[in-house]
Short mmCIF file of C-alpha atoms in Angstrom, two decimals:
data_model
loop_
_atom_site.label_atom_id
_atom_site.label_comp_id
_atom_site.label_asym_id
_atom_site.label_seq_id
_atom_site.Cartn_x
_atom_site.Cartn_y
_atom_site.Cartn_z
CA MET A 22 27.50 -66.09 60.16
CA ILE A 23 24.47 -63.78 60.00
CA ASP A 24 20.96 -65.13 60.51
CA ILE A 25 19.32 -63.14 57.71
CA ASP A 26 15.87 -64.67 58.28
CA ARG A 27 15.84 -63.62 61.93
CA ILE A 28 17.20 -60.17 61.18
CA ARG A 29 14.61 -59.60 58.46
CA ALA A 30 11.90 -60.78 60.84
CA ASP A 31 13.19 -58.06 63.19
CA THR A 32 12.79 -55.59 60.29
CA PRO A 33 9.15 -55.96 59.20
CA ALA A 34 9.31 -53.43 56.35
CA THR A 35 11.60 -55.77 54.41
CA SER A 36 8.58 -57.94 53.65
CA ARG A 37 7.05 -55.23 51.44
CA LEU A 38 9.93 -52.95 50.48
CA THR A 39 13.42 -53.19 49.01
CA TYR A 40 15.17 -50.66 51.20
CA LEU A 41 18.61 -49.56 49.99
CA HIS A 42 18.89 -46.12 51.57
CA ASN A 43 20.86 -46.93 54.69
CA ALA A 44 23.32 -44.07 54.13
CA GLY A 45 20.34 -41.78 54.71
CA ALA A 46 18.40 -43.44 57.52
CA ALA A 47 18.35 -47.20 57.95
CA LEU A 48 15.36 -49.28 58.97
CA MET A 49 15.36 -49.73 62.74
CA PRO A 50 15.09 -53.25 64.17
CA THR A 51 12.16 -54.03 66.44
CA ALA A 52 14.42 -53.99 69.51
CA VAL A 53 15.18 -50.31 68.90
CA ILE A 54 11.53 -49.43 68.38
CA ALA A 55 10.52 -51.37 71.50
CA ALA A 56 13.13 -49.58 73.63
CA MET A 57 11.84 -46.20 72.52
CA LYS A 58 8.14 -47.00 72.75
CA GLY A 59 8.60 -48.62 76.14
CA HIS A 60 10.19 -45.49 77.55
CA ILE A 61 7.56 -43.20 76.05
CA ASP A 62 4.88 -45.40 77.62
CA LEU A 63 6.66 -45.21 80.95
CA GLU A 64 6.87 -41.42 80.72
CA SER A 65 3.14 -41.29 80.03
CA GLU A 66 2.46 -43.35 83.14
CA ILE A 67 4.77 -41.81 85.73
CA GLY A 68 6.22 -38.65 84.13
CA GLY A 69 9.48 -37.90 82.40
CA TYR A 70 11.60 -37.29 85.51
CA ALA A 71 10.47 -40.43 87.30
CA ALA A 72 10.89 -42.50 84.13
CA ALA A 73 14.48 -41.31 83.73
CA ASP A 74 15.19 -42.11 87.37
CA ARG A 75 13.72 -45.59 87.06
CA GLU A 76 15.71 -46.32 83.88
CA SER A 77 18.93 -44.65 85.04
CA ASP A 78 20.99 -47.86 84.89
CA ARG A 79 19.89 -48.59 81.32
CA LEU A 80 20.49 -45.00 80.30
CA ASP A 81 23.98 -45.02 81.78
CA ALA A 82 24.70 -48.34 80.07
CA VAL A 83 24.46 -46.64 76.66
CA TYR A 84 27.84 -45.01 77.30
CA GLY A 85 29.35 -48.44 77.79
CA SER A 86 27.72 -49.80 74.65
CA VAL A 87 29.05 -46.97 72.48
CA ALA A 88 32.46 -47.31 74.11
CA ARG A 89 32.58 -51.03 73.24
CA LEU A 90 31.61 -50.23 69.67
CA LEU A 91 34.58 -47.84 69.36
CA ASN A 92 37.11 -49.58 71.66
CA ALA A 93 37.00 -46.56 73.94
CA ALA A 94 36.21 -45.91 77.59
CA PRO A 95 32.74 -44.81 78.73
CA ASP A 96 34.09 -41.53 80.14
CA GLU A 97 35.36 -40.65 76.64
CA ILE A 98 31.82 -40.70 75.20
CA ALA A 99 29.28 -37.88 74.98
CA LEU A 100 25.72 -38.61 73.82
CA VAL A 101 24.26 -35.72 71.85
CA GLU A 102 21.42 -34.79 69.51
CA ASN A 103 23.09 -35.71 66.22
CA ALA A 104 26.43 -36.14 64.49
CA THR A 105 26.63 -32.49 63.49
CA VAL A 106 26.30 -31.36 67.10
CA ALA A 107 28.94 -33.93 68.09
CA TRP A 108 31.36 -32.69 65.44
CA GLN A 109 30.71 -29.02 66.17
CA MET A 110 31.17 -29.40 69.92
CA ALA A 111 34.61 -30.86 69.27
CA PHE A 112 35.65 -28.46 66.51
CA TYR A 113 34.51 -25.24 68.14
CA SER A 114 36.29 -26.22 71.36
CA LEU A 115 39.64 -25.88 69.62
CA PRO A 116 41.39 -22.51 69.73
CA PHE A 117 42.50 -21.00 66.43
CA ARG A 118 44.53 -17.88 65.69
CA LYS A 119 45.46 -15.99 62.56
CA GLY A 120 47.66 -18.14 60.34
CA ASP A 121 46.75 -21.45 62.00
CA ARG A 122 46.13 -24.16 59.43
CA ILE A 123 43.29 -26.69 59.22
CA LEU A 124 44.02 -29.64 56.94
CA THR A 125 41.08 -31.46 55.40
CA ALA A 126 40.17 -33.71 52.47
CA GLU A 127 38.70 -33.09 49.02
CA ALA A 128 35.60 -35.11 49.92
CA GLU A 129 34.85 -33.17 53.10
CA TYR A 130 31.19 -32.86 54.07
CA ALA A 131 29.44 -29.51 53.64
CA ALA A 132 28.42 -29.09 57.30
CA ASN A 133 32.04 -29.42 58.36
CA TYR A 134 33.48 -27.22 55.66
CA VAL A 135 31.17 -24.29 56.35
CA ALA A 136 32.33 -24.47 59.97
CA PHE A 137 35.93 -24.24 58.75
CA LEU A 138 34.95 -21.19 56.71
CA GLN A 139 33.28 -19.53 59.68
CA VAL A 140 36.28 -20.04 61.94
CA ALA A 141 38.61 -18.84 59.18
CA LYS A 142 36.47 -15.72 58.82
CA ARG A 143 36.45 -15.10 62.57
CA THR A 144 40.08 -15.86 63.38
CA GLY A 145 42.17 -15.67 60.23
CA ALA A 146 42.88 -19.40 60.28
CA VAL A 147 43.61 -21.01 56.91
CA ILE A 148 41.93 -24.04 55.34
CA ASP A 149 44.23 -26.24 53.28
CA VAL A 150 42.80 -29.16 51.29
CA VAL A 151 45.02 -32.22 51.05
CA PRO A 152 45.00 -33.56 47.48
CA SER A 153 43.85 -37.06 46.66
CA ASP A 154 45.99 -39.80 45.17
CA ALA A 155 45.29 -41.59 41.90
CA SER A 156 42.64 -43.78 43.58
CA GLY A 157 40.73 -40.80 44.95
CA GLU A 158 41.73 -41.39 48.57
CA LEU A 159 43.45 -38.67 50.59
CA ASP A 160 47.12 -38.73 49.61
CA ILE A 161 49.07 -39.70 52.71
CA HIS A 162 52.39 -38.53 51.27
CA ALA A 163 50.92 -35.15 50.38
CA LEU A 164 49.55 -34.86 53.91
CA GLU A 165 52.99 -35.55 55.36
CA ARG A 166 54.53 -32.89 53.15
CA MET A 167 51.94 -30.31 54.20
CA ILE A 168 52.65 -30.64 57.92
CA ASP A 169 54.35 -27.69 59.59
CA GLU A 170 54.20 -25.94 62.96
CA ARG A 171 51.13 -23.95 61.92
CA VAL A 172 48.90 -27.01 61.46
CA LYS A 173 46.54 -27.06 64.45
CA LEU A 174 43.99 -29.61 63.24
CA ILE A 175 43.58 -32.48 60.80
CA ALA A 176 39.86 -33.01 60.18
CA ILE A 177 38.52 -35.40 57.57
CA THR A 178 35.38 -37.28 56.66
CA TRP A 179 36.18 -40.99 56.68
CA VAL A 180 33.40 -42.04 54.27
CA PRO A 181 31.86 -39.14 52.33
CA THR A 182 28.16 -38.74 51.75
CA ASN A 183 28.39 -38.89 47.96
CA GLY A 184 29.93 -42.31 47.38
CA GLY A 185 31.82 -45.35 48.53
CA LEU A 186 35.22 -43.75 49.10
CA VAL A 187 36.91 -44.88 52.33
CA ASN A 188 39.69 -42.49 53.30
CA PRO A 189 42.80 -43.98 55.00
CA ALA A 190 41.79 -42.99 58.52
CA ALA A 191 44.42 -45.02 60.39
CA ALA A 192 47.29 -43.84 58.18
CA ILE A 193 46.20 -40.27 58.80
CA GLY A 194 46.11 -41.03 62.51
CA ARG A 195 49.71 -42.19 62.49
CA ILE A 196 50.82 -38.91 60.94
CA ALA A 197 48.72 -36.86 63.35
CA ARG A 198 50.14 -38.73 66.35
CA ALA A 199 53.71 -38.43 65.13
CA HIS A 200 53.34 -34.65 64.87
CA ARG A 201 51.06 -34.27 67.92
CA ILE A 202 48.33 -32.61 65.90
CA PRO A 203 44.69 -33.01 67.02
CA TYR A 204 42.77 -35.28 64.66
CA LEU A 205 38.97 -35.00 64.26
CA LEU A 206 37.31 -37.82 62.31
CA ASP A 207 33.78 -37.62 60.93
CA ALA A 208 32.67 -41.27 61.05
CA CYS A 209 29.02 -40.63 60.32
CA GLN A 210 28.86 -43.00 57.32
CA ALA A 211 31.40 -45.47 58.71
CA VAL A 212 30.02 -46.45 62.10
CA GLY A 213 27.72 -49.44 61.72
CA GLN A 214 29.01 -50.64 58.36
CA MET A 215 32.66 -51.25 59.27
CA GLU A 216 34.83 -51.85 62.30
CA VAL A 217 35.75 -48.66 64.15
CA ASP A 218 38.60 -48.86 66.65
CA VAL A 219 39.70 -45.45 67.86
CA GLU A 220 42.92 -46.85 69.27
CA ALA A 221 43.88 -48.40 65.94
CA ILE A 222 42.79 -45.29 64.02
CA GLY A 223 44.61 -42.89 66.32
CA CYS A 224 41.98 -40.16 66.17
CA ASP A 225 41.58 -37.76 69.08
CA MET A 226 37.91 -36.99 68.38
CA LEU A 227 35.24 -38.88 66.44
CA SER A 228 31.65 -37.98 65.64
CA ALA A 229 28.85 -40.26 64.46
CA THR A 230 25.09 -40.58 64.15
CA GLY A 231 22.59 -43.21 65.19
CA ARG A 232 20.27 -43.10 62.20
CA LYS A 233 22.47 -44.45 59.40
CA PHE A 234 24.26 -47.80 59.36
CA LEU A 235 23.82 -48.24 63.11
CA ARG A 236 20.06 -48.52 62.50
CA GLY A 237 19.24 -46.26 65.42
CA PRO A 238 16.72 -43.43 65.72
CA ARG A 239 16.99 -40.00 64.17
CA GLY A 240 17.99 -37.23 66.54
CA THR A 241 20.75 -39.27 68.18
CA GLY A 242 24.52 -39.08 67.88
CA PHE A 243 27.70 -39.35 69.88
CA LEU A 244 31.14 -37.86 70.26
CA TYR A 245 34.34 -39.61 71.30
CA VAL A 246 37.15 -37.51 72.78
CA ARG A 247 40.40 -39.10 73.89
CA ARG A 248 40.72 -38.77 77.67
CA PRO A 249 43.88 -36.62 77.80
CA LEU A 250 42.35 -34.15 75.34
CA VAL A 251 39.06 -33.83 77.24
CA GLN A 252 40.79 -31.90 79.98
CA GLN A 253 42.23 -29.41 77.49
CA LEU A 254 38.98 -28.50 75.73
CA GLU A 255 36.30 -26.08 76.88
CA PRO A 256 33.06 -26.59 74.95
CA PRO A 257 31.77 -23.59 72.99
CA MET A 258 28.50 -23.78 74.93
CA ILE A 259 27.87 -25.12 78.40
CA ASP A 260 25.08 -25.52 80.90
CA HIS A 261 25.01 -26.61 84.54
CA PHE A 262 25.24 -30.30 83.55
CA ALA A 263 28.41 -29.80 81.51
CA ALA A 264 29.81 -27.36 84.06
CA PRO A 265 28.17 -27.30 87.50
CA TRP A 266 27.76 -23.84 89.05
CA VAL A 267 30.00 -24.32 92.10
CA SER A 268 29.93 -20.79 93.52
CA ARG A 269 28.44 -17.37 92.76
CA ASP A 270 31.25 -16.50 90.34
CA ALA A 271 32.52 -19.87 89.20
CA TYR A 272 31.67 -23.04 87.30
CA GLN A 273 33.64 -26.27 87.09
CA LEU A 274 33.69 -28.31 83.90
CA ARG A 275 33.05 -32.01 84.25
CA ASP A 276 36.21 -34.08 83.99
CA ASP A 277 34.77 -36.48 81.39
CA ALA A 278 33.41 -36.20 77.85
CA ARG A 279 29.96 -35.39 79.18
CA ARG A 280 31.14 -31.78 79.42
CA PHE A 281 30.05 -31.71 75.75
CA GLU A 282 26.45 -32.62 76.64
CA ASN A 283 23.64 -30.58 78.14
CA TRP A 284 21.12 -31.43 80.81
CA GLU A 285 17.99 -32.00 78.72
CA ASN A 286 17.90 -34.79 76.16
CA ASN A 287 15.65 -37.32 74.48
CA TYR A 288 15.78 -40.30 76.85
CA ALA A 289 13.65 -42.51 74.59
CA GLY A 290 16.02 -41.78 71.70
CA ARG A 291 19.01 -42.49 73.91
CA LEU A 292 17.63 -45.90 74.83
CA GLY A 293 16.93 -46.53 71.16
CA LEU A 294 20.52 -45.67 70.29
CA GLY A 295 21.79 -48.04 72.97
CA ALA A 296 19.54 -50.82 71.66
CA ALA A 297 20.82 -50.24 68.14
CA VAL A 298 24.46 -50.43 69.22
CA ASP A 299 23.81 -53.58 71.27
CA TYR A 300 21.97 -55.16 68.33
CA ALA A 301 24.93 -54.52 66.01
CA LEU A 302 27.43 -55.78 68.57
CA ALA A 303 25.43 -58.97 69.08
CA ILE A 304 25.58 -59.71 65.34
CA GLY A 305 29.23 -58.71 65.14
CA ILE A 306 30.69 -55.75 63.31
CA GLY A 307 33.09 -58.02 61.42
CA PRO A 308 30.33 -60.10 59.80
CA ILE A 309 28.32 -56.92 59.16
CA ALA A 310 31.26 -55.33 57.35
CA GLN A 311 31.85 -58.46 55.30
CA ARG A 312 28.21 -58.60 54.18
CA CYS A 313 28.14 -54.89 53.36
CA ARG A 314 31.17 -55.36 51.09
CA LEU A 315 29.57 -58.39 49.47
CA LEU A 316 26.29 -56.66 48.65
CA SER A 317 27.79 -53.36 47.52
CA GLY A 318 30.27 -55.25 45.35
CA ARG A 319 27.41 -57.18 43.78
CA LEU A 320 25.62 -53.93 43.02
CA ARG A 321 28.71 -52.38 41.43
CA ASP A 322 29.23 -55.50 39.32
CA GLY A 323 25.65 -55.28 38.12
CA LEU A 324 25.92 -51.58 37.33
CA ALA A 325 29.07 -52.22 35.30
CA GLY A 326 26.97 -54.28 32.89
CA ILE A 327 24.28 -51.63 32.33
CA ARG A 328 24.58 -49.54 29.20
CA GLY A 329 24.91 -45.83 30.01
CA ALA A 330 25.53 -46.39 33.73
CA THR A 331 28.62 -44.78 35.29
CA ILE A 332 29.80 -45.74 38.77
CA ARG A 333 31.04 -42.61 40.55
CA ASP A 334 32.74 -44.21 43.56
CA LEU A 335 36.39 -43.60 44.35
CA GLY A 336 38.99 -45.47 46.38
CA ARG A 337 40.78 -48.79 46.44
CA GLY A 338 38.24 -50.56 48.64
CA PRO A 339 34.90 -48.75 48.46
CA GLY A 340 32.30 -49.22 51.15
CA ALA A 341 28.55 -49.73 51.15
CA ILE A 342 27.55 -46.48 49.48
CA VAL A 343 27.25 -46.99 45.73
CA SER A 344 26.97 -43.78 43.70
CA PHE A 345 26.19 -43.73 40.00
CA THR A 346 24.50 -41.95 37.11
CA ILE A 347 22.61 -43.27 34.09
CA GLU A 348 22.84 -41.50 30.79
CA GLY A 349 19.68 -39.62 29.87
CA HIS A 350 18.17 -39.71 33.38
CA GLU A 351 18.35 -37.21 36.23
CA ALA A 352 19.19 -38.68 39.62
CA GLU A 353 15.89 -37.54 41.13
CA ASP A 354 13.93 -39.20 38.32
CA ILE A 355 15.75 -42.49 38.93
CA VAL A 356 14.97 -42.28 42.64
CA ARG A 357 11.28 -41.63 41.88
CA SER A 358 11.05 -44.46 39.40
CA ALA A 359 12.61 -46.85 41.91
CA ASP A 360 10.19 -45.68 44.58
CA ALA A 361 7.28 -46.46 42.27
CA ALA A 362 8.68 -50.00 42.07
CA ALA A 363 8.90 -50.23 45.92
CA ILE A 364 12.67 -49.79 45.90
CA THR A 365 14.03 -47.08 48.18
CA ILE A 366 17.28 -45.38 47.18
CA GLY A 367 18.51 -41.79 47.44
CA ALA A 368 20.51 -39.08 45.72
CA SER A 369 23.39 -36.78 46.61
CA ASP A 370 23.76 -33.28 45.25
CA PRO A 371 27.11 -31.58 44.51
CA ALA A 372 26.70 -29.03 47.31
CA SER A 373 27.07 -31.75 49.95
CA THR A 374 30.69 -32.41 48.91
CA ARG A 375 31.40 -29.35 46.79
CA ILE A 376 35.18 -29.61 46.36
CA ASP A 377 35.10 -33.22 45.19
CA ALA A 378 32.01 -32.62 43.03
CA GLU A 379 33.47 -29.57 41.31
CA MET A 380 36.83 -31.23 40.70
CA ARG A 381 35.10 -34.18 39.03
CA SER A 382 32.26 -32.15 37.45
CA LEU A 383 29.73 -34.38 39.16
CA PRO A 384 26.01 -33.88 38.63
CA ASN A 385 23.50 -35.05 41.21
CA VAL A 386 24.30 -38.74 41.69
CA VAL A 387 22.09 -41.64 42.66
CA ARG A 388 23.07 -43.18 45.99
CA ALA A 389 22.19 -46.79 46.83
CA SER A 390 23.43 -48.15 50.14
CA PRO A 391 22.78 -51.82 50.94
CA HIS A 392 23.14 -53.13 54.47
CA TYR A 393 23.50 -56.53 56.09
CA TYR A 394 19.74 -57.10 56.32
CA ASN A 395 19.39 -56.79 52.56
CA THR A 396 19.48 -59.86 50.33
CA GLU A 397 21.22 -60.62 47.08
CA ALA A 398 17.78 -60.85 45.47
CA GLU A 399 17.01 -57.27 46.51
CA VAL A 400 20.25 -56.00 45.01
CA ASP A 401 19.47 -57.88 41.81
CA ARG A 402 15.99 -56.37 41.77
CA LEU A 403 17.48 -52.88 41.78
CA ILE A 404 19.91 -53.84 39.03
CA ARG A 405 17.06 -55.10 36.83
CA HIS A 406 15.09 -51.92 37.43
CA LEU A 407 18.07 -49.75 36.51
CA ALA A 408 18.75 -51.84 33.42
CA SER A 409 15.19 -51.11 32.26
CA LEU A 410 16.06 -47.40 32.29
CA ALA A 411 19.23 -47.75 30.26
CA PRO A 412 19.37 -46.14 26.81
CA ARG A 413 18.68 -48.54 23.94
#
């Protein structure tokens, strides 16, 4: 179903490196690099403005590509600098008053949670953390019980940065819809490794990045906002692209999701993002998701047989981020030893998901994240390397 030989030929670094750090920044395929380099070359020849004009159709097509990826409409997509900007533009557009409640998950990402804290400090809003169930996923029944008229937002991270947990995004969406509560989903680690259908999920807003499992460039991201909600939100910051200056004393917000953008952006990066999305769509998100599950499952099975290794992932059906520790070794030392063996993995510190880490007394954990372009042999190579570190 996936032509691994062709895909690895499109990813030259795989010939010299076992790269298992896709939850950080994946290796870009040659089509993405070519799209970016081609535009930079064009800018050098005719100037940035003329290059953007010449490539306007391709640049506009990126909205359609992202929309197809999410099962959304192009006018519901904003292309921004990164996932954090996308998330913040949505979150800070929502009005909060004293006593309003924000419901979130135990595995919420640090960048999001500090924004909750800032808004709570400014407005008197309250942050309430929904407990997890026995599997470690957000407890749907607890969420339902916590709903009241003061809940003004449900905001969760679908797949946290510190492990393979996959929160029940669609079940949360059904509750949010039933109670007409805005629902903001951080899909940064989900997009590109699993199918993402905003209609099936029922989220009102979704943020994501290009650099992770989508295999796009750094400095790219996007925001989805459901069309009826777009008209109700005023971005926290605007310029004359988001809101044209229509008279001396007035501006008029755009009527689409591009009201969350600004005029200046990285056009080469935007074309790279579009190429990455098109590349993934051409392979098929279904086959990609299946292979990600296969490889991450193989890695977990291998870790289970290593003395002193502890898998730290939660959830009933974990995704392609495998977090673990090995007795007697710091996470950073494991990452360095793997690097010396031409194996690239990463680590996650407790501050990135503080509530979850403190509840489970987690140290820094090693984070290995295989993707569809990886092979079984590469996963096995990492397992053998980790086994060599195990206590005797």
